[in-house]
Amino acid sequence: MYEKMNIQWFPGHMTKAQRMIEENLKMVDAVCELLDARIPRASRNPDIDRLAGDKPRLIILNRIDLADPAMTARWKKYYEARGFSVLETDAKSGKGVNGFAPAVRRLLADKLKEYESKGQVGRTLRVMILGIPNVGKSTFINKVAGRKAAIAGDRPGVTRGKQWINIDSGLDLLDTPGILWPRFDSQEVGEMLAITNAIKADVLDKETLGANFMLRLREMYPKAIEERYKFAPDPDMNGFELLEQAAKKRGFLVSKGEYDMERMANTLLGEYHEGKLGRLSLEAPDD
Ligand code: G4P
């Protein structure tokens, strides 16, 4: 099984990741990009379209168990309209994972025909998985591989050390996912990545993160605040006031009239992570 990696993205790491992708791209027929279904824009690597070149592309919206189903459906349409194949999965439970092999075959139907017309019947299709840290790549690969995780072994023309997992007759998956850097382009994106655990929340001030998350919830899912923290969010309050209101309701009192805001921020983020606030997406497509 794969270990989770926590990587700080320095320019050196980015160059190395880029080189790894370029090397592996030569060997694959399709590129499959994992996104967090709750933030299908913020969780995309900003350079993926350039890196993937003209390879056929599949987008996997993962963590659908935590995302708003209606929003996930909108994102699916959004990416399909832009030429991507899209699959929805919950890699943790395995939901949707069975659709992977058929989706790849559909995506590569023309390629298969081309191979056949050249007499290369039975030629194996190869796919690589890419995504930012923590998006679920290893979990997904392990689920897809299932009991077939027995590795196919090196083959001619494959860089030494590369392993392929045979997931279906004629379909192989590169066993190591490509880890790409996340976006660094705005505080808002950084916050969404921290809220969904794509980056460590402690790079940002927890209280501010919690306050801004409250604002986002009030805007998108006010009912979730009401149901979980037992107050209707006042439209005139700022994020800190909303967070304090929740701390009051939870009884996180430190001294007379003073509430433990950091504890409340941690509680809020932890409960979101566990899905206790419901299935909530943080981004809508502009459709
Ligand atoms: P990576 O290779 O892309 O870095 O990600 P990895 O598979 O290590 O997954 C990161 C975390 O996300 C793991 O949780 C994993 O169980 C969880 N995960 C992956 N896919 C899904 C999904 O579809 N739904 C949900 N709910 N979780 C998913 P962890 O860090 O081991 O613990 P925890 O987050 O479960 O507490």
PDB file of C-alpha atoms and ligand atoms in Angstrom:
ATOM      1  CA  MET A   1       0.000   0.000   0.000  1.00  0.00           C
ATOM      2  CA  TYR A   2       1.133   3.522  -0.637  1.00  0.00           C
ATOM      3  CA  GLU A   3       2.171   5.885   2.079  1.00  0.00           C
ATOM      4  CA  LYS A   4       0.769   9.339   2.193  1.00  0.00           C
ATOM      5  CA  MET A   5       3.280  11.999   1.308  1.00  0.00           C
ATOM      6  CA  ASN A   6       3.409  15.480   2.642  1.00  0.00           C
ATOM      7  CA  ILE A   7       5.424  17.597   0.337  1.00  0.00           C
ATOM      8  CA  GLN A   8       6.433  21.193   0.490  1.00  0.00           C
ATOM      9  CA  TRP A   9       6.537  22.481  -3.034  1.00  0.00           C
ATOM     10  CA  PHE A  10       9.840  24.151  -3.716  1.00  0.00           C
ATOM     11  CA  PRO A  11      10.857  24.950  -7.300  1.00  0.00           C
ATOM     12  CA  GLY A  12      13.191  21.928  -7.242  1.00  0.00           C
ATOM     13  CA  HIS A  13      10.308  19.601  -6.417  1.00  0.00           C
ATOM     14  CA  MET A  14       8.233  21.088  -9.195  1.00  0.00           C
ATOM     15  CA  THR A  15      10.980  20.528 -11.755  1.00  0.00           C
ATOM     16  CA  LYS A  16      11.402  16.954 -10.607  1.00  0.00           C
ATOM     17  CA  ALA A  17       7.661  16.249 -10.705  1.00  0.00           C
ATOM     18  CA  GLN A  18       7.439  17.769 -14.149  1.00  0.00           C
ATOM     19  CA  ARG A  19      10.284  15.609 -15.420  1.00  0.00           C
ATOM     20  CA  MET A  20       8.675  12.495 -13.957  1.00  0.00           C
ATOM     21  CA  ILE A  21       5.384  13.314 -15.701  1.00  0.00           C
ATOM     22  CA  GLU A  22       7.105  13.973 -19.017  1.00  0.00           C
ATOM     23  CA  GLU A  23       8.997  10.686 -18.836  1.00  0.00           C
ATOM     24  CA  ASN A  24       5.903   8.672 -17.972  1.00  0.00           C
ATOM     25  CA  LEU A  25       3.691  10.408 -20.508  1.00  0.00           C
ATOM     26  CA  LYS A  26       5.662   8.833 -23.319  1.00  0.00           C
ATOM     27  CA  MET A  27       4.545   5.425 -22.113  1.00  0.00           C
ATOM     28  CA  VAL A  28       0.846   5.984 -21.576  1.00  0.00           C
ATOM     29  CA  ASP A  29      -2.204   6.256 -23.806  1.00  0.00           C
ATOM     30  CA  ALA A  30      -4.266   8.374 -21.454  1.00  0.00           C
ATOM     31  CA  VAL A  31      -3.912  10.681 -18.485  1.00  0.00           C
ATOM     32  CA  CYS A  32      -6.266  10.443 -15.599  1.00  0.00           C
ATOM     33  CA  GLU A  33      -6.488  13.362 -13.239  1.00  0.00           C
ATOM     34  CA  LEU A  34      -7.938  13.022  -9.741  1.00  0.00           C
ATOM     35  CA  LEU A  35      -9.751  16.019  -8.293  1.00  0.00           C
ATOM     36  CA  ASP A  36     -11.509  16.616  -5.002  1.00  0.00           C
ATOM     37  CA  ALA A  37     -15.195  16.757  -5.955  1.00  0.00           C
ATOM     38  CA  ARG A  38     -15.740  19.494  -3.358  1.00  0.00           C
ATOM     39  CA  ILE A  39     -13.249  21.805  -5.088  1.00  0.00           C
ATOM     40  CA  PRO A  40     -12.899  20.659  -8.691  1.00  0.00           C
ATOM     41  CA  ARG A  41     -11.205  23.875  -9.773  1.00  0.00           C
ATOM     42  CA  ALA A  42      -8.974  24.633  -6.793  1.00  0.00           C
ATOM     43  CA  SER A  43      -7.721  21.033  -6.619  1.00  0.00           C
ATOM     44  CA  ARG A  44      -6.500  21.041 -10.228  1.00  0.00           C
ATOM     45  CA  ASN A  45      -2.840  21.451 -10.883  1.00  0.00           C
ATOM     46  CA  PRO A  46      -2.558  24.801 -12.675  1.00  0.00           C
ATOM     47  CA  ASP A  47      -0.240  23.411 -15.379  1.00  0.00           C
ATOM     48  CA  ILE A  48      -1.933  20.087 -16.036  1.00  0.00           C
ATOM     49  CA  ASP A  49      -3.294  21.008 -19.469  1.00  0.00           C
ATOM     50  CA  ARG A  50       0.147  21.992 -20.688  1.00  0.00           C
ATOM     51  CA  LEU A  51       1.822  18.968 -19.044  1.00  0.00           C
ATOM     52  CA  ALA A  52      -0.652  16.428 -20.424  1.00  0.00           C
ATOM     53  CA  GLY A  53      -0.206  17.707 -23.967  1.00  0.00           C
ATOM     54  CA  ASP A  54      -2.588  16.019 -26.366  1.00  0.00           C
ATOM     55  CA  LYS A  55      -3.164  12.775 -24.447  1.00  0.00           C
ATOM     56  CA  PRO A  56      -6.799  11.714 -24.052  1.00  0.00           C
ATOM     57  CA  ARG A  57      -7.973  12.813 -20.633  1.00  0.00           C
ATOM     58  CA  LEU A  58     -10.146  11.441 -17.907  1.00  0.00           C
ATOM     59  CA  ILE A  59     -11.125  13.492 -14.881  1.00  0.00           C
ATOM     60  CA  ILE A  60     -12.038  11.639 -11.724  1.00  0.00           C
ATOM     61  CA  LEU A  61     -14.138  13.579  -9.267  1.00  0.00           C
ATOM     62  CA  ASN A  62     -13.164  11.817  -6.049  1.00  0.00           C
ATOM     63  CA  ARG A  63     -14.592  12.118  -2.518  1.00  0.00           C
ATOM     64  CA  ILE A  64     -18.147  12.261  -3.835  1.00  0.00           C
ATOM     65  CA  ASP A  65     -19.215  10.916  -0.431  1.00  0.00           C
ATOM     66  CA  LEU A  66     -18.337  14.325   1.026  1.00  0.00           C
ATOM     67  CA  ALA A  67     -19.458  16.520  -1.870  1.00  0.00           C
ATOM     68  CA  ASP A  68     -22.876  17.968  -2.686  1.00  0.00           C
ATOM     69  CA  PRO A  69     -24.309  15.544  -5.290  1.00  0.00           C
ATOM     70  CA  ALA A  70     -26.099  18.299  -7.233  1.00  0.00           C
ATOM     71  CA  MET A  71     -22.888  20.312  -7.441  1.00  0.00           C
ATOM     72  CA  THR A  72     -20.885  17.254  -8.488  1.00  0.00           C
ATOM     73  CA  ALA A  73     -23.370  16.673 -11.331  1.00  0.00           C
ATOM     74  CA  ARG A  74     -22.855  20.274 -12.460  1.00  0.00           C
ATOM     75  CA  TRP A  75     -19.081  19.866 -12.413  1.00  0.00           C
ATOM     76  CA  LYS A  76     -19.345  16.647 -14.410  1.00  0.00           C
ATOM     77  CA  LYS A  77     -21.286  18.477 -17.108  1.00  0.00           C
ATOM     78  CA  TYR A  78     -18.866  21.374 -16.957  1.00  0.00           C
ATOM     79  CA  TYR A  79     -15.805  19.237 -17.659  1.00  0.00           C
ATOM     80  CA  GLU A  80     -17.584  17.061 -20.203  1.00  0.00           C
ATOM     81  CA  ALA A  81     -18.511  20.191 -22.133  1.00  0.00           C
ATOM     82  CA  ARG A  82     -14.787  20.934 -22.233  1.00  0.00           C
ATOM     83  CA  GLY A  83     -13.881  17.621 -23.804  1.00  0.00           C
ATOM     84  CA  PHE A  84     -12.993  15.531 -20.753  1.00  0.00           C
ATOM     85  CA  SER A  85     -14.377  12.156 -19.825  1.00  0.00           C
ATOM     86  CA  VAL A  86     -15.564  12.328 -16.232  1.00  0.00           C
ATOM     87  CA  LEU A  87     -15.991   9.655 -13.582  1.00  0.00           C
ATOM     88  CA  GLU A  88     -17.354  10.154 -10.059  1.00  0.00           C
ATOM     89  CA  THR A  89     -15.807   8.076  -7.273  1.00  0.00           C
ATOM     90  CA  ASP A  90     -15.487   7.552  -3.573  1.00  0.00           C
ATOM     91  CA  ALA A  91     -12.139   5.787  -3.525  1.00  0.00           C
ATOM     92  CA  LYS A  92     -12.382   5.144   0.201  1.00  0.00           C
ATOM     93  CA  SER A  93     -15.427   2.888  -0.071  1.00  0.00           C
ATOM     94  CA  GLY A  94     -14.753   1.982  -3.700  1.00  0.00           C
ATOM     95  CA  LYS A  95     -17.976   3.478  -5.028  1.00  0.00           C
ATOM     96  CA  GLY A  96     -17.718   4.265  -8.738  1.00  0.00           C
ATOM     97  CA  VAL A  97     -14.291   2.662  -9.071  1.00  0.00           C
ATOM     98  CA  ASN A  98     -15.706  -0.179 -11.182  1.00  0.00           C
ATOM     99  CA  GLY A  99     -16.540   2.388 -13.826  1.00  0.00           C
ATOM    100  CA  PHE A 100     -12.878   3.169 -14.365  1.00  0.00           C
ATOM    101  CA  ALA A 101     -11.920   0.448 -16.881  1.00  0.00           C
ATOM    102  CA  PRO A 102     -15.044   0.967 -19.050  1.00  0.00           C
ATOM    103  CA  ALA A 103     -14.511   4.739 -18.967  1.00  0.00           C
ATOM    104  CA  VAL A 104     -10.914   4.329 -20.164  1.00  0.00           C
ATOM    105  CA  ARG A 105     -12.019   2.003 -22.950  1.00  0.00           C
ATOM    106  CA  ARG A 106     -14.646   4.466 -24.116  1.00  0.00           C
ATOM    107  CA  LEU A 107     -12.098   7.256 -23.990  1.00  0.00           C
ATOM    108  CA  LEU A 108      -9.630   5.242 -26.050  1.00  0.00           C
ATOM    109  CA  ALA A 109     -12.092   3.625 -28.462  1.00  0.00           C
ATOM    110  CA  ASP A 110     -10.492   5.333 -31.473  1.00  0.00           C
ATOM    111  CA  LYS A 111      -7.023   4.292 -30.383  1.00  0.00           C
ATOM    112  CA  LEU A 112      -8.162   0.676 -30.003  1.00  0.00           C
ATOM    113  CA  LYS A 113      -9.608   0.755 -33.524  1.00  0.00           C
ATOM    114  CA  GLU A 114      -6.388   2.232 -34.838  1.00  0.00           C
ATOM    115  CA  TYR A 115      -4.342  -0.550 -33.194  1.00  0.00           C
ATOM    116  CA  GLU A 116      -6.683  -3.141 -34.652  1.00  0.00           C
ATOM    117  CA  SER A 117      -6.455  -1.697 -38.154  1.00  0.00           C
ATOM    118  CA  LYS A 118      -2.684  -1.972 -37.862  1.00  0.00           C
ATOM    119  CA  GLY A 119      -3.048  -5.580 -36.829  1.00  0.00           C
ATOM    120  CA  GLN A 120      -1.923  -4.873 -33.257  1.00  0.00           C
ATOM    121  CA  VAL A 121      -4.805  -6.760 -31.733  1.00  0.00           C
ATOM    122  CA  GLY A 122      -4.597  -7.149 -27.968  1.00  0.00           C
ATOM    123  CA  ARG A 123      -2.163  -4.298 -27.498  1.00  0.00           C
ATOM    124  CA  THR A 124      -2.295  -3.123 -23.899  1.00  0.00           C
ATOM    125  CA  LEU A 125      -3.618   0.320 -23.083  1.00  0.00           C
ATOM    126  CA  ARG A 126      -1.746   2.198 -20.402  1.00  0.00           C
ATOM    127  CA  VAL A 127      -2.951   4.902 -18.096  1.00  0.00           C
ATOM    128  CA  MET A 128      -1.332   7.080 -15.469  1.00  0.00           C
ATOM    129  CA  ILE A 129      -2.923   8.764 -12.493  1.00  0.00           C
ATOM    130  CA  LEU A 130      -2.055  12.347 -11.610  1.00  0.00           C
ATOM    131  CA  GLY A 131      -3.160  14.690  -8.878  1.00  0.00           C
ATOM    132  CA  ILE A 132      -2.198  17.026  -6.074  1.00  0.00           C
ATOM    133  CA  PRO A 133      -1.163  15.549  -2.701  1.00  0.00           C
ATOM    134  CA  ASN A 134      -3.869  13.984  -0.541  1.00  0.00           C
ATOM    135  CA  VAL A 135      -6.542  13.938  -3.230  1.00  0.00           C
ATOM    136  CA  GLY A 136      -6.851  10.153  -2.929  1.00  0.00           C
ATOM    137  CA  LYS A 137      -4.510   8.868  -5.661  1.00  0.00           C
ATOM    138  CA  SER A 138      -3.038   5.992  -3.656  1.00  0.00           C
ATOM    139  CA  THR A 139      -6.399   4.972  -2.255  1.00  0.00           C
ATOM    140  CA  PHE A 140      -7.816   4.994  -5.776  1.00  0.00           C
ATOM    141  CA  ILE A 141      -4.966   2.931  -7.247  1.00  0.00           C
ATOM    142  CA  ASN A 142      -5.214   0.396  -4.427  1.00  0.00           C
ATOM    143  CA  LYS A 143      -8.969   0.085  -4.957  1.00  0.00           C
ATOM    144  CA  VAL A 144      -8.688  -0.240  -8.732  1.00  0.00           C
ATOM    145  CA  ALA A 145      -5.926  -2.796  -8.352  1.00  0.00           C
ATOM    146  CA  GLY A 146      -7.941  -4.699  -5.750  1.00  0.00           C
ATOM    147  CA  ARG A 147      -6.801  -8.272  -5.505  1.00  0.00           C
ATOM    148  CA  LYS A 148      -4.950  -7.882  -8.756  1.00  0.00           C
ATOM    149  CA  ALA A 149      -2.381  -5.733  -6.990  1.00  0.00           C
ATOM    150  CA  ALA A 150       0.154  -8.410  -7.867  1.00  0.00           C
ATOM    151  CA  ILE A 151       2.386  -6.405 -10.077  1.00  0.00           C
ATOM    152  CA  ALA A 152       2.957  -7.225 -13.703  1.00  0.00           C
ATOM    153  CA  GLY A 153       6.723  -6.842 -13.587  1.00  0.00           C
ATOM    154  CA  ASP A 154       9.056  -4.914 -15.812  1.00  0.00           C
ATOM    155  CA  ARG A 155       8.507  -5.081 -19.507  1.00  0.00           C
ATOM    156  CA  PRO A 156      10.657  -4.168 -22.459  1.00  0.00           C
ATOM    157  CA  GLY A 157      10.638  -0.473 -23.163  1.00  0.00           C
ATOM    158  CA  VAL A 158       9.611   0.392 -19.645  1.00  0.00           C
ATOM    159  CA  THR A 159      12.014   2.392 -17.540  1.00  0.00           C
ATOM    160  CA  ARG A 160      13.565   0.166 -14.933  1.00  0.00           C
ATOM    161  CA  GLY A 161      11.587   0.176 -11.706  1.00  0.00           C
ATOM    162  CA  LYS A 162       8.301   1.104 -13.333  1.00  0.00           C
ATOM    163  CA  GLN A 163       5.536  -1.296 -12.505  1.00  0.00           C
ATOM    164  CA  TRP A 164       2.238  -1.765 -14.189  1.00  0.00           C
ATOM    165  CA  ILE A 165      -0.899  -3.065 -12.599  1.00  0.00           C
ATOM    166  CA  ASN A 166      -3.111  -5.056 -14.896  1.00  0.00           C
ATOM    167  CA  ILE A 167      -6.626  -3.947 -14.053  1.00  0.00           C
ATOM    168  CA  ASP A 168      -8.560  -5.510 -16.876  1.00  0.00           C
ATOM    169  CA  SER A 169      -7.681  -7.491 -19.927  1.00  0.00           C
ATOM    170  CA  GLY A 170      -5.608  -5.196 -22.066  1.00  0.00           C
ATOM    171  CA  LEU A 171      -5.595  -2.315 -19.599  1.00  0.00           C
ATOM    172  CA  ASP A 172      -2.661  -1.404 -17.365  1.00  0.00           C
ATOM    173  CA  LEU A 173      -2.255   1.330 -14.799  1.00  0.00           C
ATOM    174  CA  LEU A 174       1.075   2.791 -13.767  1.00  0.00           C
ATOM    175  CA  ASP A 175       1.388   1.815 -10.118  1.00  0.00           C
ATOM    176  CA  THR A 176       2.905   5.090  -8.956  1.00  0.00           C
ATOM    177  CA  PRO A 177       0.752   8.182  -9.169  1.00  0.00           C
ATOM    178  CA  GLY A 178       2.196  11.436 -10.412  1.00  0.00           C
ATOM    179  CA  ILE A 179       2.145  13.983  -7.629  1.00  0.00           C
ATOM    180  CA  LEU A 180       1.588  17.500  -8.843  1.00  0.00           C
ATOM    181  CA  TRP A 181       1.745  20.826  -7.074  1.00  0.00           C
ATOM    182  CA  PRO A 182      -1.477  22.569  -6.168  1.00  0.00           C
ATOM    183  CA  ARG A 183      -2.416  26.098  -7.151  1.00  0.00           C
ATOM    184  CA  PHE A 184      -0.731  28.890  -5.274  1.00  0.00           C
ATOM    185  CA  ASP A 185      -2.624  31.684  -6.928  1.00  0.00           C
ATOM    186  CA  SER A 186      -4.857  33.229  -4.297  1.00  0.00           C
ATOM    187  CA  GLN A 187      -5.639  33.198  -0.611  1.00  0.00           C
ATOM    188  CA  GLU A 188      -9.120  31.901  -1.417  1.00  0.00           C
ATOM    189  CA  VAL A 189      -7.745  28.867  -3.226  1.00  0.00           C
ATOM    190  CA  GLY A 190      -5.222  28.312  -0.406  1.00  0.00           C
ATOM    191  CA  GLU A 191      -8.081  28.331   2.080  1.00  0.00           C
ATOM    192  CA  MET A 192     -10.123  25.810   0.126  1.00  0.00           C
ATOM    193  CA  LEU A 193      -7.086  23.535  -0.083  1.00  0.00           C
ATOM    194  CA  ALA A 194      -6.543  23.864   3.673  1.00  0.00           C
ATOM    195  CA  ILE A 195     -10.225  23.271   4.508  1.00  0.00           C
ATOM    196  CA  THR A 196     -10.200  20.051   2.467  1.00  0.00           C
ATOM    197  CA  ASN A 197      -6.828  18.946   3.915  1.00  0.00           C
ATOM    198  CA  ALA A 198      -4.982  19.165   0.603  1.00  0.00           C
ATOM    199  CA  ILE A 199      -2.473  21.385   2.343  1.00  0.00           C
ATOM    200  CA  LYS A 200      -1.748  21.600   6.038  1.00  0.00           C
ATOM    201  CA  ALA A 201      -4.104  24.007   7.737  1.00  0.00           C
ATOM    202  CA  ASP A 202      -1.336  25.240  10.023  1.00  0.00           C
ATOM    203  CA  VAL A 203       0.260  27.177   7.194  1.00  0.00           C
ATOM    204  CA  LEU A 204      -2.705  29.509   7.646  1.00  0.00           C
ATOM    205  CA  ASP A 205      -4.095  31.051  10.798  1.00  0.00           C
ATOM    206  CA  LYS A 206      -6.681  28.540  12.067  1.00  0.00           C
ATOM    207  CA  GLU A 207      -9.051  31.120  13.442  1.00  0.00           C
ATOM    208  CA  THR A 208      -9.081  33.123  10.233  1.00  0.00           C
ATOM    209  CA  LEU A 209      -9.549  29.930   8.258  1.00  0.00           C
ATOM    210  CA  GLY A 210     -12.500  28.941  10.449  1.00  0.00           C
ATOM    211  CA  ALA A 211     -14.025  32.429  10.207  1.00  0.00           C
ATOM    212  CA  ASN A 212     -13.749  32.485   6.422  1.00  0.00           C
ATOM    213  CA  PHE A 213     -15.141  28.986   6.220  1.00  0.00           C
ATOM    214  CA  MET A 214     -18.158  30.162   8.220  1.00  0.00           C
ATOM    215  CA  LEU A 215     -18.726  32.944   5.685  1.00  0.00           C
ATOM    216  CA  ARG A 216     -18.587  30.457   2.834  1.00  0.00           C
ATOM    217  CA  LEU A 217     -21.018  28.158   4.619  1.00  0.00           C
ATOM    218  CA  ARG A 218     -23.427  31.024   5.289  1.00  0.00           C
ATOM    219  CA  GLU A 219     -23.332  31.896   1.609  1.00  0.00           C
ATOM    220  CA  MET A 220     -23.654  28.364   0.219  1.00  0.00           C
ATOM    221  CA  TYR A 221     -25.184  26.175   2.921  1.00  0.00           C
ATOM    222  CA  PRO A 222     -26.730  28.276   5.732  1.00  0.00           C
ATOM    223  CA  LYS A 223     -28.869  25.301   6.739  1.00  0.00           C
ATOM    224  CA  ALA A 224     -25.749  23.300   7.587  1.00  0.00           C
ATOM    225  CA  ILE A 225     -24.796  25.896  10.220  1.00  0.00           C
ATOM    226  CA  GLU A 226     -28.300  25.885  11.574  1.00  0.00           C
ATOM    227  CA  GLU A 227     -28.514  22.129  11.828  1.00  0.00           C
ATOM    228  CA  ARG A 228     -25.074  21.489  13.249  1.00  0.00           C
ATOM    229  CA  TYR A 229     -24.465  24.548  15.444  1.00  0.00           C
ATOM    230  CA  LYS A 230     -28.061  25.453  16.259  1.00  0.00           C
ATOM    231  CA  PHE A 231     -28.244  29.055  15.144  1.00  0.00           C
ATOM    232  CA  ALA A 232     -29.445  30.830  12.035  1.00  0.00           C
ATOM    233  CA  PRO A 233     -26.434  32.721  10.687  1.00  0.00           C
ATOM    234  CA  ASP A 234     -27.025  36.467  10.945  1.00  0.00           C
ATOM    235  CA  PRO A 235     -26.367  38.114   7.545  1.00  0.00           C
ATOM    236  CA  ASP A 236     -24.713  41.098   9.262  1.00  0.00           C
ATOM    237  CA  MET A 237     -22.140  39.157  11.244  1.00  0.00           C
ATOM    238  CA  ASN A 238     -18.561  38.795  10.088  1.00  0.00           C
ATOM    239  CA  GLY A 239     -16.842  35.404  10.026  1.00  0.00           C
ATOM    240  CA  PHE A 240     -15.313  35.751  13.495  1.00  0.00           C
ATOM    241  CA  GLU A 241     -18.683  36.644  14.959  1.00  0.00           C
ATOM    242  CA  LEU A 242     -20.231  33.583  13.341  1.00  0.00           C
ATOM    243  CA  LEU A 243     -17.432  31.404  14.688  1.00  0.00           C
ATOM    244  CA  GLU A 244     -17.914  32.918  18.150  1.00  0.00           C
ATOM    245  CA  GLN A 245     -21.625  32.284  17.956  1.00  0.00           C
ATOM    246  CA  ALA A 246     -20.911  28.616  17.271  1.00  0.00           C
ATOM    247  CA  ALA A 247     -18.417  28.535  20.179  1.00  0.00           C
ATOM    248  CA  LYS A 248     -21.118  29.970  22.444  1.00  0.00           C
ATOM    249  CA  LYS A 249     -23.581  27.314  21.358  1.00  0.00           C
ATOM    250  CA  ARG A 250     -20.997  24.637  22.007  1.00  0.00           C
ATOM    251  CA  GLY A 251     -20.125  26.125  25.402  1.00  0.00           C
ATOM    252  CA  PHE A 252     -16.433  26.642  24.575  1.00  0.00           C
ATOM    253  CA  LEU A 253     -16.067  29.274  27.315  1.00  0.00           C
ATOM    254  CA  VAL A 254     -12.560  30.135  28.555  1.00  0.00           C
ATOM    255  CA  SER A 255     -13.364  32.974  30.920  1.00  0.00           C
ATOM    256  CA  LYS A 256     -16.294  35.244  31.517  1.00  0.00           C
ATOM    257  CA  GLY A 257     -17.587  36.287  28.098  1.00  0.00           C
ATOM    258  CA  GLU A 258     -14.558  34.885  26.293  1.00  0.00           C
ATOM    259  CA  TYR A 259     -14.756  31.885  24.012  1.00  0.00           C
ATOM    260  CA  ASP A 260     -12.120  29.506  22.725  1.00  0.00           C
ATOM    261  CA  MET A 261     -12.081  30.467  19.080  1.00  0.00           C
ATOM    262  CA  GLU A 262      -9.211  28.227  18.086  1.00  0.00           C
ATOM    263  CA  ARG A 263     -10.942  25.210  19.543  1.00  0.00           C
ATOM    264  CA  MET A 264     -14.104  26.132  17.646  1.00  0.00           C
ATOM    265  CA  ALA A 265     -12.158  26.553  14.400  1.00  0.00           C
ATOM    266  CA  ASN A 266     -10.592  23.106  14.880  1.00  0.00           C
ATOM    267  CA  THR A 267     -13.978  21.606  15.680  1.00  0.00           C
ATOM    268  CA  LEU A 268     -15.561  23.160  12.605  1.00  0.00           C
ATOM    269  CA  LEU A 269     -12.811  21.977  10.261  1.00  0.00           C
ATOM    270  CA  GLY A 270     -12.684  18.537  11.862  1.00  0.00           C
ATOM    271  CA  GLU A 271     -16.426  18.084  11.583  1.00  0.00           C
ATOM    272  CA  TYR A 272     -16.371  19.126   7.949  1.00  0.00           C
ATOM    273  CA  HIS A 273     -13.570  16.638   7.291  1.00  0.00           C
ATOM    274  CA  GLU A 274     -15.631  13.869   8.852  1.00  0.00           C
ATOM    275  CA  GLY A 275     -18.711  14.810   6.846  1.00  0.00           C
ATOM    276  CA  LYS A 276     -20.692  15.751   9.964  1.00  0.00           C
ATOM    277  CA  LEU A 277     -21.864  19.006   8.402  1.00  0.00           C
ATOM    278  CA  GLY A 278     -23.359  17.104   5.497  1.00  0.00           C
ATOM    279  CA  ARG A 279     -22.230  16.738   1.919  1.00  0.00           C
ATOM    280  CA  LEU A 280     -20.988  20.201   1.089  1.00  0.00           C
ATOM    281  CA  SER A 281     -19.032  21.400  -1.912  1.00  0.00           C
ATOM    282  CA  LEU A 282     -17.036  24.602  -1.720  1.00  0.00           C
ATOM    283  CA  GLU A 283     -16.950  25.641  -5.343  1.00  0.00           C
ATOM    284  CA  ALA A 284     -19.539  26.013  -8.076  1.00  0.00           C
ATOM    285  CA  PRO A 285     -18.685  25.957 -11.777  1.00  0.00           C
ATOM    286  CA  ASP A 286     -19.444  29.132 -13.689  1.00  0.00           C
ATOM    287  CA  ASP A 287     -21.989  27.534 -15.998  1.00  0.00           C
TER     288      ASP A 287
HETATM  289  P1  G4P B   1      -2.789  10.731  -2.158  1.00  0.00           P
HETATM  290  O1  G4P B   1      -2.243   9.401  -2.557  1.00  0.00           O
HETATM  291  O2  G4P B   1      -3.389  11.470  -3.315  1.00  0.00           O
HETATM  292  O3  G4P B   1      -1.830  11.590  -1.407  1.00  0.00           O
HETATM  293  O4  G4P B   1      -4.039  10.502  -1.165  1.00  0.00           O
HETATM  294  P2  G4P B   1      -4.406   9.213  -0.285  1.00  0.00           P
HETATM  295  O5  G4P B   1      -4.823   8.103  -1.169  1.00  0.00           O
HETATM  296  O6  G4P B   1      -3.305   8.961   0.672  1.00  0.00           O
HETATM  297  O7  G4P B   1      -5.703   9.720   0.476  1.00  0.00           O
HETATM  298  C1  G4P B   1      -5.668  10.795   1.413  1.00  0.00           C
HETATM  299  C2  G4P B   1      -6.793  10.631   2.419  1.00  0.00           C
HETATM  300  O8  G4P B   1      -8.036  10.754   1.735  1.00  0.00           O
HETATM  301  C3  G4P B   1      -6.858   9.261   3.091  1.00  0.00           C
HETATM  302  O9  G4P B   1      -7.363   9.459   4.399  1.00  0.00           O
HETATM  303  C4  G4P B   1      -7.903   8.518   2.290  1.00  0.00           C
HETATM  304  O10 G4P B   1      -8.551   7.507   3.052  1.00  0.00           O
HETATM  305  C5  G4P B   1      -8.862   9.640   2.015  1.00  0.00           C
HETATM  306  N1  G4P B   1      -9.691   9.412   0.818  1.00  0.00           N
HETATM  307  C6  G4P B   1      -9.301   9.055  -0.426  1.00  0.00           C
HETATM  308  N2  G4P B   1     -10.342   8.976  -1.255  1.00  0.00           N
HETATM  309  C7  G4P B   1     -11.446   9.285  -0.522  1.00  0.00           C
HETATM  310  C8  G4P B   1     -12.859   9.392  -0.820  1.00  0.00           C
HETATM  311  O11 G4P B   1     -13.315   9.197  -1.951  1.00  0.00           O
HETATM  312  N3  G4P B   1     -13.647   9.764   0.227  1.00  0.00           N
HETATM  313  C9  G4P B   1     -13.187  10.014   1.467  1.00  0.00           C
HETATM  314  N4  G4P B   1     -14.060  10.356   2.407  1.00  0.00           N
HETATM  315  N5  G4P B   1     -11.879   9.926   1.775  1.00  0.00           N
HETATM  316  C10 G4P B   1     -11.025   9.567   0.794  1.00  0.00           C
HETATM  317  P3  G4P B   1      -6.455   9.426   5.672  1.00  0.00           P
HETATM  318  O12 G4P B   1      -5.551  10.592   5.648  1.00  0.00           O
HETATM  319  O13 G4P B   1      -5.821   8.102   5.768  1.00  0.00           O
HETATM  320  O14 G4P B   1      -7.443   9.575   6.842  1.00  0.00           O
HETATM  321  P4  G4P B   1      -8.889  10.217   6.850  1.00  0.00           P
HETATM  322  O15 G4P B   1      -8.869  11.418   5.930  1.00  0.00           O
HETATM  323  O16 G4P B   1      -9.793   9.146   6.373  1.00  0.00           O
HETATM  324  O17 G4P B   1      -9.116  10.609   8.255  1.00  0.00           O
END
